[in-house]
Structures are given as structure tokens and as C-alpha cells.
Amino acid sequence: MSEYVVYILYSKEFKKNYTGVTTYLISRVKSHNELANKGWTKAYRPWMVIHIEVFNSKKEALKRERFFKSGQGRVEKAIA
């Protein structure tokens, strides 16, 4: 049974957040910080993990990710 992780990254230098879902958090963060050679997250390196939540279902993880990307979710993660 896989666990799904909703994660929020923060770029201190650029004051940017990134929210995503993965089943392999360590390799995903490494990809954002080192391996990717194109994409939005490459431009704002380095990233640090500031929040994680673990779910047993992909559906619930995606629902939580969508919440964090919503207006209300952006306010909540700004407070955290």
C-alpha cells in the first residue's frame, strides 16, 4: 500500500511556495533542487520542505493539494 505525501516547498531567496503530491518525497525534493533541467521550480532554487501531510489514498492527497492551491488554502499556509 502506497502513502501519498502532500508537500509544500519554500524558496527563501525568492519568497515563493510550491505545493505538490508524491509517493517518494526525498527523491522528489532532490529533483526540484538538483535534477530537473527545466520547469518552474528550477528558477527558484534552493527549496526547503516546510510542510508535509501523509495520506493513504491518492484521492484524498489530491483533494488536500487542491485546497492548498485555493484562495483559502493559500491563506492557511501563509499563517503556518
XYZ file of N, CA and C in Angstrom:
240
model
N 0.849 -1.189 0.000
C 0.000 0.000 0.000
C 0.889 1.246 0.000
N 0.670 2.129 -0.931
C 1.457 3.360 -1.022
C 0.876 4.451 -0.143
N 1.771 5.293 0.328
C 1.355 6.500 1.034
C 1.606 7.674 0.105
N 0.725 8.623 0.144
C 0.822 9.810 -0.698
C 1.126 11.009 0.190
N 2.127 11.768 -0.202
C 2.573 12.899 0.594
C 2.250 14.197 -0.129
N 1.517 15.073 0.554
C 1.311 16.439 0.069
C 2.416 17.256 0.728
N 3.158 17.984 -0.085
C 4.278 18.736 0.461
C 4.235 20.182 -0.009
N 4.775 21.051 0.831
C 4.906 22.458 0.466
C 6.382 22.806 0.594
N 6.924 23.346 -0.484
C 8.306 23.796 -0.511
C 8.327 25.311 -0.418
N 9.443 25.832 0.089
C 9.596 27.280 0.188
C 10.976 27.678 -0.296
N 11.017 28.705 -1.141
C 12.270 29.290 -1.593
C 12.476 30.588 -0.822
N 13.392 30.555 0.136
C 13.633 31.723 0.983
C 14.149 32.901 0.150
N 15.038 32.625 -0.785
C 15.631 33.678 -1.601
C 14.588 34.433 -2.423
N 13.608 33.706 -2.969
C 12.606 34.316 -3.852
C 11.237 34.478 -3.200
N 11.099 33.987 -1.951
C 9.832 34.059 -1.215
C 8.674 33.443 -2.017
N 8.913 32.242 -2.514
C 7.928 31.503 -3.311
C 7.599 30.190 -2.627
N 6.354 29.737 -2.784
C 5.907 28.424 -2.323
C 5.604 27.542 -3.521
N 5.745 26.249 -3.323
C 5.346 25.262 -4.318
C 4.673 24.120 -3.578
N 3.525 23.685 -4.058
C 2.780 22.586 -3.443
C 2.680 21.437 -4.426
N 2.914 20.218 -3.956
C 2.832 19.054 -4.820
C 2.429 17.807 -4.058
N 2.279 16.698 -4.808
C 1.934 15.390 -4.255
C 2.920 14.378 -4.823
N 3.380 13.465 -3.975
C 4.298 12.423 -4.422
C 4.174 11.201 -3.528
N 4.739 10.097 -3.966
C 4.856 8.919 -3.112
C 6.294 8.749 -2.634
N 7.219 9.521 -3.199
C 8.638 9.450 -2.842
C 9.162 10.858 -2.563
N 8.951 11.348 -1.350
C 9.259 12.733 -1.021
C 10.734 13.083 -1.196
N 11.628 12.276 -0.692
C 13.054 12.611 -0.735
C 13.541 12.753 -2.176
N 13.194 11.800 -3.022
C 13.643 11.892 -4.411
C 12.951 13.037 -5.145
N 11.732 13.342 -4.781
C 11.012 14.447 -5.424
C 11.648 15.790 -5.063
N 11.996 15.974 -3.803
C 12.644 17.224 -3.387
C 14.019 17.334 -4.052
N 14.735 16.228 -4.126
C 16.026 16.237 -4.814
C 15.854 16.635 -6.272
N 14.807 16.151 -6.896
C 14.525 16.521 -8.280
C 14.284 18.024 -8.408
N 13.486 18.573 -7.509
C 13.223 20.016 -7.549
C 14.511 20.816 -7.361
N 15.397 20.349 -6.490
C 16.593 21.110 -6.144
C 17.810 20.850 -7.031
N 17.892 19.671 -7.645
C 19.120 19.317 -8.354
C 18.937 18.758 -9.754
N 17.987 17.882 -9.934
C 17.934 17.092 -11.163
C 17.190 17.734 -12.323
N 16.111 18.422 -12.039
C 15.303 18.998 -13.118
C 16.115 20.034 -13.887
N 16.043 19.987 -15.217
C 16.782 20.971 -16.005
C 15.853 21.947 -16.724
N 14.568 21.866 -16.415
C 13.615 22.858 -16.909
C 12.412 22.867 -15.978
N 11.578 23.869 -16.108
C 10.370 23.945 -15.295
C 10.396 25.089 -14.307
N 9.242 25.316 -13.704
C 9.046 26.449 -12.799
C 9.922 26.358 -11.560
N 10.020 25.170 -10.964
C 10.763 25.066 -9.706
C 12.263 25.274 -9.898
N 12.788 25.012 -11.075
C 14.224 25.204 -11.317
C 14.622 26.665 -11.111
N 13.759 27.578 -11.491
C 14.075 29.006 -11.436
C 14.177 29.560 -10.021
N 13.624 28.858 -9.042
C 13.565 29.407 -7.679
C 14.333 28.575 -6.654
N 15.296 27.825 -7.090
C 16.125 27.025 -6.186
C 16.944 27.916 -5.272
N 17.303 27.453 -4.101
C 17.006 26.159 -3.489
C 15.661 26.150 -2.770
N 15.096 24.963 -2.659
C 13.821 24.744 -1.982
C 14.047 24.036 -0.663
N 13.214 24.354 0.328
C 13.219 23.594 1.578
C 11.780 23.165 1.877
N 11.653 21.995 2.459
C 10.335 21.470 2.819
C 9.873 22.196 4.075
N 8.682 22.794 3.996
C 8.147 23.492 5.172
C 6.898 22.819 5.737
N 6.306 21.878 4.978
C 5.086 21.235 5.464
C 4.878 19.934 4.701
N 4.468 18.878 5.428
C 4.068 17.626 4.787
C 2.829 17.075 5.482
N 2.012 16.381 4.706
C 0.871 15.629 5.223
C 0.831 14.315 4.475
N 0.592 13.217 5.180
C 0.598 11.881 4.595
C -0.830 11.338 4.524
N -1.161 10.728 3.375
C -2.490 10.173 3.139
C -2.359 8.750 2.612
N -3.357 7.921 2.906
C -3.388 6.552 2.387
C -4.001 6.477 1.007
N -4.759 7.507 0.623
C -5.408 7.480 -0.685
C -4.960 8.655 -1.546
N -4.744 8.354 -2.809
C -4.343 9.387 -3.758
C -5.437 10.446 -3.891
N -6.678 10.004 -3.858
C -7.812 10.923 -3.975
C -7.788 11.968 -2.865
N -7.568 11.534 -1.637
C -7.529 12.468 -0.505
C -6.321 13.406 -0.591
N -5.183 12.877 -1.030
C -3.987 13.711 -1.172
C -4.208 14.795 -2.221
N -4.792 14.426 -3.346
C -5.057 15.409 -4.405
C -6.084 16.450 -3.961
N -7.048 16.022 -3.165
C -8.037 16.954 -2.621
C -7.358 17.983 -1.712
N -6.431 17.521 -0.874
C -5.717 18.434 0.025
C -4.794 19.371 -0.764
N -4.140 18.846 -1.789
C -3.288 19.684 -2.639
C -4.124 20.796 -3.278
N -5.293 20.442 -3.807
C -6.174 21.443 -4.423
C -6.588 22.496 -3.393
N -6.831 22.078 -2.154
C -7.180 23.032 -1.107
C -6.043 24.029 -0.901
N -4.807 23.536 -0.776
C -3.679 24.437 -0.560
C -3.481 25.405 -1.725
N -3.872 24.994 -2.912
C -3.727 25.859 -4.082
C -4.916 26.800 -4.258
N -5.946 26.646 -3.422
C -7.122 27.520 -3.475
C -6.844 28.802 -2.699
N -7.720 29.777 -2.812
C -7.575 31.026 -2.071
C -7.513 30.818 -0.577
N -8.437 30.032 -0.030
C -8.454 29.767 1.404
C -7.207 29.010 1.836
N -6.781 28.056 1.041
C -5.587 27.268 1.357
C -4.326 28.112 1.336
N -4.244 29.071 0.443
C -3.065 29.948 0.393
C -2.973 30.783 1.666
N -4.120 31.227 2.165
C -4.128 31.994 3.415
C -3.672 31.095 4.556
N -4.194 29.864 4.605
C -3.846 28.951 5.688
C -2.359 28.628 5.687
N -1.779 28.365 4.518
C -0.359 28.011 4.507
C 0.524 29.228 4.753
N 0.035 30.426 4.510
C 0.797 31.639 4.823
C 0.897 31.827 6.329
N -0.135 31.382 7.045
C -0.166 31.512 8.506
C 0.737 30.473 9.149
N 0.832 29.293 8.541
C 1.582 28.163 9.118
C 3.057 28.388 9.212
